[in-house]
Amino acid sequence: MQAILIISIIVLYSLQTLFCTFFNQKYKGREDLSSSVFCILQGVFIVIFTLVWMAFDISASLDGFSAKWIGFSFAPSLFTVCIGVLNAVALFGYNNALIKAGAKGSYAFMNIAMIFGGILIPAIYEMFTGHKLEVYHYIAIAVMFVAFILMNYKDMKLKGTTLIYYIYCLILGVCNGLYGTFLKIQSMYAENESNEMVIITFGVMGLLAFVKLAVTEKKQLPSAFKMGKQAVLPMLLCFIVSAMAINVYMLLIPLLGNVVTILYTVDNGGVFVLSAIYSVIFFKEKIDKFKLIGMILAVLSIVALALNTESIAVLKSLL
């Protein structure tokens, strides 16, 4: 069951990246406003989607899925509200740092900073809470880091890059790591409120994006949402897969116990590999030797993590 959920998450998040790219290409408004518009509408969509998800009481266990209609409800504890708001701030900071860093320097280096933060910070948290990994876990994760660098090596052009770019990359990595860590913390102490966590995180994130847009672009606020008909379909597809991804993600975290860092590594590696394949299929990009070696190393790292003594129980249904 865990293996099915992990594969589903990898596919969904890779499709989210693909559809988001199509949306940005088709968006007819000002380029610098597309992210804020996207965050606002995504927040609204995921809140509604998750409320429906909650109404069907969808859950997962080692034996399979279950669902039953229990009606609409929303009753988060103060703990979940606080963690959800913190997570929304982290997600908002991530989205803004992504825009700023992307406009000031190498997209490839920014990607690496984002992934490193997304893996390292949850790993550090687990180490401090007594959930230490084995030596071969660290080796596999290190191999994945090398794979990320190789896959982005050709595009890493840092000459003339200003200090502010690296600051935004640092913020991006930290926010990405905090986002995953807050999800883990909430799941540990209030597992039954995972849906409330999703609603608060994306609802508050969308609200923050709206406030920012309203304050900085008072006159442009109505026109910012005039995205063009061609942008609507990829936007909706992106919202659907991202809403499914985060809710499946929250189902999976409690089932993994102390191997959540492994999940982050496998998830990011799988998304990177699938995204590289999508770039060849949809954007006619060529895979050079560095990217090919990186893809091979990423797959080997995923296999290694799947075959070690802890995660073999998680992925045993694949064997």
PDB file of C-alpha atoms in Angstrom:
ATOM      1  CA  MET A   1       0.000   0.000   0.000  1.00  0.00           C
ATOM      2  CA  GLN A   2       2.770   2.452   0.922  1.00  0.00           C
ATOM      3  CA  ALA A   3       4.488   1.758  -2.379  1.00  0.00           C
ATOM      4  CA  ILE A   4       1.334   2.595  -4.328  1.00  0.00           C
ATOM      5  CA  LEU A   5       0.969   5.854  -2.415  1.00  0.00           C
ATOM      6  CA  ILE A   6       4.636   6.798  -2.953  1.00  0.00           C
ATOM      7  CA  ILE A   7       4.416   6.132  -6.687  1.00  0.00           C
ATOM      8  CA  SER A   8       1.168   8.118  -6.839  1.00  0.00           C
ATOM      9  CA  ILE A   9       2.777  11.093  -5.090  1.00  0.00           C
ATOM     10  CA  ILE A  10       5.780  11.085  -7.436  1.00  0.00           C
ATOM     11  CA  VAL A  11       3.558  10.992 -10.514  1.00  0.00           C
ATOM     12  CA  LEU A  12       1.168  13.647  -9.172  1.00  0.00           C
ATOM     13  CA  TYR A  13       3.918  16.090  -8.151  1.00  0.00           C
ATOM     14  CA  SER A  14       5.719  15.630 -11.467  1.00  0.00           C
ATOM     15  CA  LEU A  15       2.449  16.378 -13.305  1.00  0.00           C
ATOM     16  CA  GLN A  16       1.940  19.412 -11.065  1.00  0.00           C
ATOM     17  CA  THR A  17       5.298  20.780 -12.223  1.00  0.00           C
ATOM     18  CA  LEU A  18       4.447  20.042 -15.854  1.00  0.00           C
ATOM     19  CA  PHE A  19       0.997  21.671 -15.775  1.00  0.00           C
ATOM     20  CA  CYS A  20       2.362  24.654 -13.827  1.00  0.00           C
ATOM     21  CA  THR A  21       4.925  25.178 -16.598  1.00  0.00           C
ATOM     22  CA  PHE A  22       2.160  25.111 -19.205  1.00  0.00           C
ATOM     23  CA  PHE A  23       0.154  27.612 -17.133  1.00  0.00           C
ATOM     24  CA  ASN A  24       3.062  30.056 -16.931  1.00  0.00           C
ATOM     25  CA  GLN A  25       3.577  29.762 -20.681  1.00  0.00           C
ATOM     26  CA  LYS A  26      -0.083  30.470 -21.453  1.00  0.00           C
ATOM     27  CA  TYR A  27      -0.729  33.151 -18.802  1.00  0.00           C
ATOM     28  CA  LYS A  28      -1.543  36.403 -20.629  1.00  0.00           C
ATOM     29  CA  GLY A  29      -1.163  38.851 -17.755  1.00  0.00           C
ATOM     30  CA  ARG A  30       1.994  40.390 -16.367  1.00  0.00           C
ATOM     31  CA  GLU A  31       4.562  37.665 -15.793  1.00  0.00           C
ATOM     32  CA  ASP A  32       5.443  38.871 -12.291  1.00  0.00           C
ATOM     33  CA  LEU A  33       1.793  38.545 -11.216  1.00  0.00           C
ATOM     34  CA  SER A  34       1.228  34.972 -12.390  1.00  0.00           C
ATOM     35  CA  SER A  35       2.557  33.352  -9.214  1.00  0.00           C
ATOM     36  CA  SER A  36       0.346  35.435  -6.879  1.00  0.00           C
ATOM     37  CA  VAL A  37      -2.728  34.739  -9.009  1.00  0.00           C
ATOM     38  CA  PHE A  38      -1.851  31.056  -9.093  1.00  0.00           C
ATOM     39  CA  CYS A  39      -1.384  30.880  -5.285  1.00  0.00           C
ATOM     40  CA  ILE A  40      -4.708  32.610  -4.596  1.00  0.00           C
ATOM     41  CA  LEU A  41      -6.718  30.371  -6.900  1.00  0.00           C
ATOM     42  CA  GLN A  42      -4.827  27.245  -5.825  1.00  0.00           C
ATOM     43  CA  GLY A  43      -5.557  28.036  -2.187  1.00  0.00           C
ATOM     44  CA  VAL A  44      -9.286  28.337  -2.883  1.00  0.00           C
ATOM     45  CA  PHE A  45      -9.372  25.151  -4.969  1.00  0.00           C
ATOM     46  CA  ILE A  46      -7.443  22.986  -2.494  1.00  0.00           C
ATOM     47  CA  VAL A  47      -9.571  24.185   0.434  1.00  0.00           C
ATOM     48  CA  ILE A  48     -12.762  23.171  -1.412  1.00  0.00           C
ATOM     49  CA  PHE A  49     -11.250  19.901  -2.668  1.00  0.00           C
ATOM     50  CA  THR A  50     -10.047  18.933   0.810  1.00  0.00           C
ATOM     51  CA  LEU A  51     -13.413  19.704   2.402  1.00  0.00           C
ATOM     52  CA  VAL A  52     -15.000  17.236  -0.035  1.00  0.00           C
ATOM     53  CA  TRP A  53     -12.170  14.761   0.654  1.00  0.00           C
ATOM     54  CA  MET A  54     -12.936  15.076   4.375  1.00  0.00           C
ATOM     55  CA  ALA A  55     -16.645  14.549   3.785  1.00  0.00           C
ATOM     56  CA  PHE A  56     -15.868  11.141   2.269  1.00  0.00           C
ATOM     57  CA  ASP A  57     -13.494  10.327   5.163  1.00  0.00           C
ATOM     58  CA  ILE A  58     -10.854   8.865   2.838  1.00  0.00           C
ATOM     59  CA  SER A  59      -8.160   7.005   4.786  1.00  0.00           C
ATOM     60  CA  ALA A  60      -5.371   4.514   4.162  1.00  0.00           C
ATOM     61  CA  SER A  61      -3.841   1.665   6.145  1.00  0.00           C
ATOM     62  CA  LEU A  62      -1.439  -1.185   5.460  1.00  0.00           C
ATOM     63  CA  ASP A  63      -4.440  -3.186   4.221  1.00  0.00           C
ATOM     64  CA  GLY A  64      -5.771  -0.660   1.730  1.00  0.00           C
ATOM     65  CA  PHE A  65      -8.042   2.352   1.296  1.00  0.00           C
ATOM     66  CA  SER A  66     -11.372   3.062   2.897  1.00  0.00           C
ATOM     67  CA  ALA A  67     -13.990   5.768   2.366  1.00  0.00           C
ATOM     68  CA  LYS A  68     -17.399   6.547   3.769  1.00  0.00           C
ATOM     69  CA  TRP A  69     -19.610   9.611   3.689  1.00  0.00           C
ATOM     70  CA  ILE A  70     -19.581  11.424   7.045  1.00  0.00           C
ATOM     71  CA  GLY A  71     -20.550  14.904   5.869  1.00  0.00           C
ATOM     72  CA  PHE A  72     -18.705  18.209   6.006  1.00  0.00           C
ATOM     73  CA  SER A  73     -16.822  19.164   9.144  1.00  0.00           C
ATOM     74  CA  PHE A  74     -13.901  21.356  10.136  1.00  0.00           C
ATOM     75  CA  ALA A  75     -12.739  21.248  13.743  1.00  0.00           C
ATOM     76  CA  PRO A  76      -8.974  21.809  14.079  1.00  0.00           C
ATOM     77  CA  SER A  77      -7.284  21.992  17.460  1.00  0.00           C
ATOM     78  CA  LEU A  78      -5.281  25.047  18.459  1.00  0.00           C
ATOM     79  CA  PHE A  79      -2.096  23.044  17.795  1.00  0.00           C
ATOM     80  CA  THR A  80      -3.097  22.308  14.190  1.00  0.00           C
ATOM     81  CA  VAL A  81      -4.147  25.920  13.642  1.00  0.00           C
ATOM     82  CA  CYS A  82      -0.762  27.191  14.846  1.00  0.00           C
ATOM     83  CA  ILE A  83       1.272  24.658  12.846  1.00  0.00           C
ATOM     84  CA  GLY A  84      -0.949  25.230   9.809  1.00  0.00           C
ATOM     85  CA  VAL A  85      -0.397  29.001   9.914  1.00  0.00           C
ATOM     86  CA  LEU A  86       3.366  28.507  10.291  1.00  0.00           C
ATOM     87  CA  ASN A  87       3.282  26.115   7.348  1.00  0.00           C
ATOM     88  CA  ALA A  88       1.303  28.639   5.294  1.00  0.00           C
ATOM     89  CA  VAL A  89       3.967  31.273   5.989  1.00  0.00           C
ATOM     90  CA  ALA A  90       6.663  28.789   4.922  1.00  0.00           C
ATOM     91  CA  LEU A  91       4.737  27.986   1.726  1.00  0.00           C
ATOM     92  CA  PHE A  92       4.179  31.694   1.027  1.00  0.00           C
ATOM     93  CA  GLY A  93       7.887  32.379   1.595  1.00  0.00           C
ATOM     94  CA  TYR A  94       8.753  29.477  -0.703  1.00  0.00           C
ATOM     95  CA  ASN A  95       6.575  30.807  -3.525  1.00  0.00           C
ATOM     96  CA  ASN A  96       7.960  34.332  -3.238  1.00  0.00           C
ATOM     97  CA  ALA A  97      11.600  33.223  -2.962  1.00  0.00           C
ATOM     98  CA  LEU A  98      11.011  31.013  -6.008  1.00  0.00           C
ATOM     99  CA  ILE A  99       9.912  34.042  -8.032  1.00  0.00           C
ATOM    100  CA  LYS A 100      12.702  36.318  -6.804  1.00  0.00           C
ATOM    101  CA  ALA A 101      15.486  33.766  -7.222  1.00  0.00           C
ATOM    102  CA  GLY A 102      14.225  32.716 -10.646  1.00  0.00           C
ATOM    103  CA  ALA A 103      14.354  36.328 -11.823  1.00  0.00           C
ATOM    104  CA  LYS A 104      17.885  37.012 -10.544  1.00  0.00           C
ATOM    105  CA  GLY A 105      19.996  33.978 -11.389  1.00  0.00           C
ATOM    106  CA  SER A 106      20.432  30.364 -12.419  1.00  0.00           C
ATOM    107  CA  TYR A 107      17.245  28.313 -12.381  1.00  0.00           C
ATOM    108  CA  ALA A 108      19.317  25.119 -12.068  1.00  0.00           C
ATOM    109  CA  PHE A 109      21.207  26.263  -8.947  1.00  0.00           C
ATOM    110  CA  MET A 110      17.934  27.471  -7.451  1.00  0.00           C
ATOM    111  CA  ASN A 111      16.456  24.003  -7.993  1.00  0.00           C
ATOM    112  CA  ILE A 112      19.366  22.367  -6.182  1.00  0.00           C
ATOM    113  CA  ALA A 113      19.071  24.772  -3.234  1.00  0.00           C
ATOM    114  CA  MET A 114      15.353  24.018  -3.047  1.00  0.00           C
ATOM    115  CA  ILE A 115      15.851  20.237  -3.079  1.00  0.00           C
ATOM    116  CA  PHE A 116      18.759  20.274  -0.622  1.00  0.00           C
ATOM    117  CA  GLY A 117      16.702  22.266   1.873  1.00  0.00           C
ATOM    118  CA  GLY A 118      13.683  20.040   1.323  1.00  0.00           C
ATOM    119  CA  ILE A 119      15.708  16.966   2.305  1.00  0.00           C
ATOM    120  CA  LEU A 120      18.266  18.288   4.815  1.00  0.00           C
ATOM    121  CA  ILE A 121      15.976  20.189   7.182  1.00  0.00           C
ATOM    122  CA  PRO A 122      13.525  17.296   7.754  1.00  0.00           C
ATOM    123  CA  ALA A 123      16.560  14.979   8.164  1.00  0.00           C
ATOM    124  CA  ILE A 124      18.056  17.281  10.805  1.00  0.00           C
ATOM    125  CA  TYR A 125      14.698  17.425  12.598  1.00  0.00           C
ATOM    126  CA  GLU A 126      14.458  13.638  12.659  1.00  0.00           C
ATOM    127  CA  MET A 127      18.021  13.341  13.957  1.00  0.00           C
ATOM    128  CA  PHE A 128      17.261  15.693  16.859  1.00  0.00           C
ATOM    129  CA  THR A 129      14.073  13.784  17.672  1.00  0.00           C
ATOM    130  CA  GLY A 130      15.905  10.454  17.814  1.00  0.00           C
ATOM    131  CA  HIS A 131      14.901   9.142  14.391  1.00  0.00           C
ATOM    132  CA  LYS A 132      18.411   8.518  13.077  1.00  0.00           C
ATOM    133  CA  LEU A 133      19.032   6.952   9.692  1.00  0.00           C
ATOM    134  CA  GLU A 134      21.456   4.168   8.952  1.00  0.00           C
ATOM    135  CA  VAL A 135      24.793   4.778   7.198  1.00  0.00           C
ATOM    136  CA  TYR A 136      23.517   3.424   3.897  1.00  0.00           C
ATOM    137  CA  HIS A 137      20.608   5.877   4.038  1.00  0.00           C
ATOM    138  CA  TYR A 138      23.045   8.781   4.133  1.00  0.00           C
ATOM    139  CA  ILE A 139      25.101   7.290   1.298  1.00  0.00           C
ATOM    140  CA  ALA A 140      21.994   6.922  -0.881  1.00  0.00           C
ATOM    141  CA  ILE A 141      20.878  10.479  -0.053  1.00  0.00           C
ATOM    142  CA  ALA A 142      24.385  11.783  -0.874  1.00  0.00           C
ATOM    143  CA  VAL A 143      24.215   9.965  -4.212  1.00  0.00           C
ATOM    144  CA  MET A 144      20.878  11.644  -4.854  1.00  0.00           C
ATOM    145  CA  PHE A 145      22.447  15.053  -4.174  1.00  0.00           C
ATOM    146  CA  VAL A 146      25.174  14.264  -6.710  1.00  0.00           C
ATOM    147  CA  ALA A 147      22.460  13.231  -9.165  1.00  0.00           C
ATOM    148  CA  PHE A 148      20.672  16.583  -8.701  1.00  0.00           C
ATOM    149  CA  ILE A 149      23.901  18.478  -9.383  1.00  0.00           C
ATOM    150  CA  LEU A 150      24.706  16.459 -12.498  1.00  0.00           C
ATOM    151  CA  MET A 151      21.172  16.845 -13.846  1.00  0.00           C
ATOM    152  CA  ASN A 152      21.475  20.625 -13.515  1.00  0.00           C
ATOM    153  CA  TYR A 153      25.224  21.003 -14.161  1.00  0.00           C
ATOM    154  CA  LYS A 154      24.969  22.301 -17.714  1.00  0.00           C
ATOM    155  CA  ASP A 155      22.541  25.074 -16.761  1.00  0.00           C
ATOM    156  CA  MET A 156      24.341  26.286 -13.622  1.00  0.00           C
ATOM    157  CA  LYS A 157      25.672  29.655 -14.740  1.00  0.00           C
ATOM    158  CA  LEU A 158      26.633  31.683 -11.689  1.00  0.00           C
ATOM    159  CA  LYS A 159      29.012  34.250 -13.172  1.00  0.00           C
ATOM    160  CA  GLY A 160      27.992  37.778 -12.183  1.00  0.00           C
ATOM    161  CA  THR A 161      25.342  36.530  -9.739  1.00  0.00           C
ATOM    162  CA  THR A 162      24.651  38.958  -6.885  1.00  0.00           C
ATOM    163  CA  LEU A 163      24.546  38.141  -3.179  1.00  0.00           C
ATOM    164  CA  ILE A 164      20.785  38.710  -3.001  1.00  0.00           C
ATOM    165  CA  TYR A 165      20.264  35.777  -5.380  1.00  0.00           C
ATOM    166  CA  TYR A 166      22.000  33.393  -2.968  1.00  0.00           C
ATOM    167  CA  ILE A 167      19.966  34.810  -0.089  1.00  0.00           C
ATOM    168  CA  TYR A 168      16.751  34.049  -1.981  1.00  0.00           C
ATOM    169  CA  CYS A 169      18.041  30.540  -2.746  1.00  0.00           C
ATOM    170  CA  LEU A 170      18.778  30.038   0.954  1.00  0.00           C
ATOM    171  CA  ILE A 171      15.276  31.229   1.888  1.00  0.00           C
ATOM    172  CA  LEU A 172      13.829  28.931  -0.769  1.00  0.00           C
ATOM    173  CA  GLY A 173      15.635  25.874   0.606  1.00  0.00           C
ATOM    174  CA  VAL A 174      14.769  26.693   4.223  1.00  0.00           C
ATOM    175  CA  CYS A 175      11.085  27.288   3.454  1.00  0.00           C
ATOM    176  CA  ASN A 176      10.883  24.081   1.445  1.00  0.00           C
ATOM    177  CA  GLY A 177      12.426  22.144   4.320  1.00  0.00           C
ATOM    178  CA  LEU A 178      10.214  23.792   6.945  1.00  0.00           C
ATOM    179  CA  TYR A 179       7.112  23.002   4.875  1.00  0.00           C
ATOM    180  CA  GLY A 180       7.846  19.269   4.948  1.00  0.00           C
ATOM    181  CA  THR A 181       8.893  19.380   8.602  1.00  0.00           C
ATOM    182  CA  PHE A 182       5.705  21.117   9.730  1.00  0.00           C
ATOM    183  CA  LEU A 183       3.633  18.496   7.902  1.00  0.00           C
ATOM    184  CA  LYS A 184       5.542  15.773   9.740  1.00  0.00           C
ATOM    185  CA  ILE A 185       5.164  17.465  13.154  1.00  0.00           C
ATOM    186  CA  GLN A 186       1.437  17.965  12.733  1.00  0.00           C
ATOM    187  CA  SER A 187       0.975  14.362  11.624  1.00  0.00           C
ATOM    188  CA  MET A 188       2.856  13.095  14.688  1.00  0.00           C
ATOM    189  CA  TYR A 189       0.791  14.961  17.261  1.00  0.00           C
ATOM    190  CA  ALA A 190      -2.605  15.389  15.585  1.00  0.00           C
ATOM    191  CA  GLU A 191      -2.830  12.704  12.912  1.00  0.00           C
ATOM    192  CA  ASN A 192      -6.622  12.819  12.733  1.00  0.00           C
ATOM    193  CA  GLU A 193      -6.519  16.500  11.744  1.00  0.00           C
ATOM    194  CA  SER A 194      -4.410  16.124   8.603  1.00  0.00           C
ATOM    195  CA  ASN A 195      -7.208  17.465   6.394  1.00  0.00           C
ATOM    196  CA  GLU A 196      -7.615  20.514   8.625  1.00  0.00           C
ATOM    197  CA  MET A 197      -3.846  21.022   8.316  1.00  0.00           C
ATOM    198  CA  VAL A 198      -4.090  21.074   4.517  1.00  0.00           C
ATOM    199  CA  ILE A 199      -7.035  23.485   4.569  1.00  0.00           C
ATOM    200  CA  ILE A 200      -5.341  25.914   6.953  1.00  0.00           C
ATOM    201  CA  THR A 201      -2.010  25.765   5.135  1.00  0.00           C
ATOM    202  CA  PHE A 202      -3.369  26.475   1.664  1.00  0.00           C
ATOM    203  CA  GLY A 203      -6.201  28.731   2.791  1.00  0.00           C
ATOM    204  CA  VAL A 204      -3.895  31.047   4.729  1.00  0.00           C
ATOM    205  CA  MET A 205      -1.272  30.886   1.972  1.00  0.00           C
ATOM    206  CA  GLY A 206      -3.880  31.995  -0.574  1.00  0.00           C
ATOM    207  CA  LEU A 207      -5.007  34.779   1.767  1.00  0.00           C
ATOM    208  CA  LEU A 208      -1.429  36.011   2.191  1.00  0.00           C
ATOM    209  CA  ALA A 209      -0.963  36.011  -1.581  1.00  0.00           C
ATOM    210  CA  PHE A 210      -4.196  37.995  -2.024  1.00  0.00           C
ATOM    211  CA  VAL A 211      -3.170  40.577   0.588  1.00  0.00           C
ATOM    212  CA  LYS A 212       0.214  40.972  -1.062  1.00  0.00           C
ATOM    213  CA  LEU A 213      -1.349  41.425  -4.494  1.00  0.00           C
ATOM    214  CA  ALA A 214      -3.971  43.850  -3.174  1.00  0.00           C
ATOM    215  CA  VAL A 215      -1.354  45.980  -1.403  1.00  0.00           C
ATOM    216  CA  THR A 216       1.302  46.054  -4.110  1.00  0.00           C
ATOM    217  CA  GLU A 217      -0.928  46.054  -7.185  1.00  0.00           C
ATOM    218  CA  LYS A 218      -4.095  47.920  -6.259  1.00  0.00           C
ATOM    219  CA  LYS A 219      -4.823  49.071  -9.801  1.00  0.00           C
ATOM    220  CA  GLN A 220      -3.710  45.780 -11.373  1.00  0.00           C
ATOM    221  CA  LEU A 221      -5.740  43.504  -9.079  1.00  0.00           C
ATOM    222  CA  PRO A 222      -8.738  42.887 -11.413  1.00  0.00           C
ATOM    223  CA  SER A 223      -6.632  42.619 -14.564  1.00  0.00           C
ATOM    224  CA  ALA A 224      -4.192  40.188 -12.924  1.00  0.00           C
ATOM    225  CA  PHE A 225      -6.878  37.477 -13.067  1.00  0.00           C
ATOM    226  CA  LYS A 226      -7.382  37.955 -16.825  1.00  0.00           C
ATOM    227  CA  MET A 227      -5.119  35.068 -17.692  1.00  0.00           C
ATOM    228  CA  GLY A 228      -6.498  34.081 -21.091  1.00  0.00           C
ATOM    229  CA  LYS A 229      -8.556  31.047 -22.052  1.00  0.00           C
ATOM    230  CA  GLN A 230      -5.533  28.897 -22.914  1.00  0.00           C
ATOM    231  CA  ALA A 231      -4.172  29.181 -19.367  1.00  0.00           C
ATOM    232  CA  VAL A 232      -7.358  27.891 -17.707  1.00  0.00           C
ATOM    233  CA  LEU A 233      -7.041  24.193 -18.599  1.00  0.00           C
ATOM    234  CA  PRO A 234      -3.420  23.695 -17.443  1.00  0.00           C
ATOM    235  CA  MET A 235      -4.227  25.704 -14.322  1.00  0.00           C
ATOM    236  CA  LEU A 236      -7.200  23.463 -13.453  1.00  0.00           C
ATOM    237  CA  LEU A 237      -5.210  20.302 -14.175  1.00  0.00           C
ATOM    238  CA  CYS A 238      -2.422  21.579 -11.943  1.00  0.00           C
ATOM    239  CA  PHE A 239      -4.888  22.337  -9.141  1.00  0.00           C
ATOM    240  CA  ILE A 240      -6.457  18.873  -9.390  1.00  0.00           C
ATOM    241  CA  VAL A 241      -3.168  16.950  -9.241  1.00  0.00           C
ATOM    242  CA  SER A 242      -1.709  19.214  -6.531  1.00  0.00           C
ATOM    243  CA  ALA A 243      -4.838  18.822  -4.379  1.00  0.00           C
ATOM    244  CA  MET A 244      -4.710  15.044  -4.805  1.00  0.00           C
ATOM    245  CA  ALA A 245      -0.952  15.008  -4.139  1.00  0.00           C
ATOM    246  CA  ILE A 246      -1.054  16.858  -0.806  1.00  0.00           C
ATOM    247  CA  ASN A 247      -4.004  14.832   0.482  1.00  0.00           C
ATOM    248  CA  VAL A 248      -2.407  11.513  -0.517  1.00  0.00           C
ATOM    249  CA  TYR A 249       0.820  12.802   1.047  1.00  0.00           C
ATOM    250  CA  MET A 250      -0.969  13.345   4.358  1.00  0.00           C
ATOM    251  CA  LEU A 251      -2.348   9.798   4.160  1.00  0.00           C
ATOM    252  CA  LEU A 252       1.141   8.402   3.657  1.00  0.00           C
ATOM    253  CA  ILE A 253       3.148  10.210   6.350  1.00  0.00           C
ATOM    254  CA  PRO A 254       1.626   8.314   9.335  1.00  0.00           C
ATOM    255  CA  LEU A 255       2.302   4.984   7.593  1.00  0.00           C
ATOM    256  CA  LEU A 256       6.034   5.646   7.197  1.00  0.00           C
ATOM    257  CA  GLY A 257       7.083   6.109  10.803  1.00  0.00           C
ATOM    258  CA  ASN A 258      10.777   7.034  10.916  1.00  0.00           C
ATOM    259  CA  VAL A 259      11.523   6.973   7.193  1.00  0.00           C
ATOM    260  CA  VAL A 260       9.939  10.277   6.150  1.00  0.00           C
ATOM    261  CA  THR A 261      13.355  11.656   5.114  1.00  0.00           C
ATOM    262  CA  ILE A 262      13.626   8.708   2.768  1.00  0.00           C
ATOM    263  CA  LEU A 263      10.217   9.636   1.363  1.00  0.00           C
ATOM    264  CA  TYR A 264      11.409  13.202   0.661  1.00  0.00           C
ATOM    265  CA  THR A 265      14.520  11.885  -1.114  1.00  0.00           C
ATOM    266  CA  VAL A 266      12.656   9.314  -3.193  1.00  0.00           C
ATOM    267  CA  ASP A 267       9.884  11.798  -4.001  1.00  0.00           C
ATOM    268  CA  ASN A 268      12.251  14.564  -5.135  1.00  0.00           C
ATOM    269  CA  GLY A 269      14.436  12.149  -7.076  1.00  0.00           C
ATOM    270  CA  GLY A 270      11.472  10.564  -8.822  1.00  0.00           C
ATOM    271  CA  VAL A 271       9.973  13.940  -9.695  1.00  0.00           C
ATOM    272  CA  PHE A 272      13.328  15.108 -11.093  1.00  0.00           C
ATOM    273  CA  VAL A 273      13.660  12.036 -13.297  1.00  0.00           C
ATOM    274  CA  LEU A 274      10.074  12.241 -14.582  1.00  0.00           C
ATOM    275  CA  SER A 275      10.438  16.006 -15.169  1.00  0.00           C
ATOM    276  CA  ALA A 276      13.542  15.357 -17.276  1.00  0.00           C
ATOM    277  CA  ILE A 277      11.565  12.827 -19.321  1.00  0.00           C
ATOM    278  CA  TYR A 278       8.690  15.315 -19.730  1.00  0.00           C
ATOM    279  CA  SER A 279      11.163  17.967 -20.929  1.00  0.00           C
ATOM    280  CA  VAL A 280      12.236  15.650 -23.752  1.00  0.00           C
ATOM    281  CA  ILE A 281       8.672  14.689 -24.711  1.00  0.00           C
ATOM    282  CA  PHE A 282       6.909  18.054 -24.424  1.00  0.00           C
ATOM    283  CA  PHE A 283       9.673  20.663 -24.759  1.00  0.00           C
ATOM    284  CA  LYS A 284      12.044  18.819 -27.122  1.00  0.00           C
ATOM    285  CA  GLU A 285      14.999  19.265 -24.780  1.00  0.00           C
ATOM    286  CA  LYS A 286      18.037  17.022 -25.212  1.00  0.00           C
ATOM    287  CA  ILE A 287      19.506  14.901 -22.453  1.00  0.00           C
ATOM    288  CA  ASP A 288      23.283  15.397 -22.317  1.00  0.00           C
ATOM    289  CA  LYS A 289      25.706  12.969 -20.680  1.00  0.00           C
ATOM    290  CA  PHE A 290      25.675  14.785 -17.330  1.00  0.00           C
ATOM    291  CA  LYS A 291      21.884  14.717 -17.102  1.00  0.00           C
ATOM    292  CA  LEU A 292      21.803  11.069 -18.183  1.00  0.00           C
ATOM    293  CA  ILE A 293      24.354  10.087 -15.533  1.00  0.00           C
ATOM    294  CA  GLY A 294      22.382  12.106 -12.979  1.00  0.00           C
ATOM    295  CA  MET A 295      19.160  10.314 -13.914  1.00  0.00           C
ATOM    296  CA  ILE A 296      20.864   6.920 -13.589  1.00  0.00           C
ATOM    297  CA  LEU A 297      22.293   7.849 -10.176  1.00  0.00           C
ATOM    298  CA  ALA A 298      18.889   9.119  -9.036  1.00  0.00           C
ATOM    299  CA  VAL A 299      17.251   5.825 -10.008  1.00  0.00           C
ATOM    300  CA  LEU A 300      20.032   3.844  -8.300  1.00  0.00           C
ATOM    301  CA  SER A 301      19.603   5.931  -5.158  1.00  0.00           C
ATOM    302  CA  ILE A 302      15.849   5.280  -5.159  1.00  0.00           C
ATOM    303  CA  VAL A 303      16.457   1.549  -5.604  1.00  0.00           C
ATOM    304  CA  ALA A 304      19.032   1.573  -2.775  1.00  0.00           C
ATOM    305  CA  LEU A 305      16.611   3.321  -0.435  1.00  0.00           C
ATOM    306  CA  ALA A 306      13.894   0.862  -1.412  1.00  0.00           C
ATOM    307  CA  LEU A 307      16.074  -2.159  -0.640  1.00  0.00           C
ATOM    308  CA  ASN A 308      17.482  -1.231   2.759  1.00  0.00           C
ATOM    309  CA  THR A 309      16.227  -2.885   5.934  1.00  0.00           C
ATOM    310  CA  GLU A 310      13.848  -0.105   6.979  1.00  0.00           C
ATOM    311  CA  SER A 311      12.262   0.974   3.738  1.00  0.00           C
ATOM    312  CA  ILE A 312      11.982  -2.535   2.310  1.00  0.00           C
ATOM    313  CA  ALA A 313       8.919  -2.891   4.531  1.00  0.00           C
ATOM    314  CA  VAL A 314       7.534   0.284   3.013  1.00  0.00           C
ATOM    315  CA  LEU A 315       8.097  -0.798  -0.575  1.00  0.00           C
ATOM    316  CA  LYS A 316       7.756  -4.581  -0.225  1.00  0.00           C
ATOM    317  CA  SER A 317       4.744  -4.689  -2.518  1.00  0.00           C
ATOM    318  CA  LEU A 318       7.013  -3.620  -5.384  1.00  0.00           C
ATOM    319  CA  LEU A 319       9.287  -6.634  -4.984  1.00  0.00           C
TER     320      LEU A 319
END
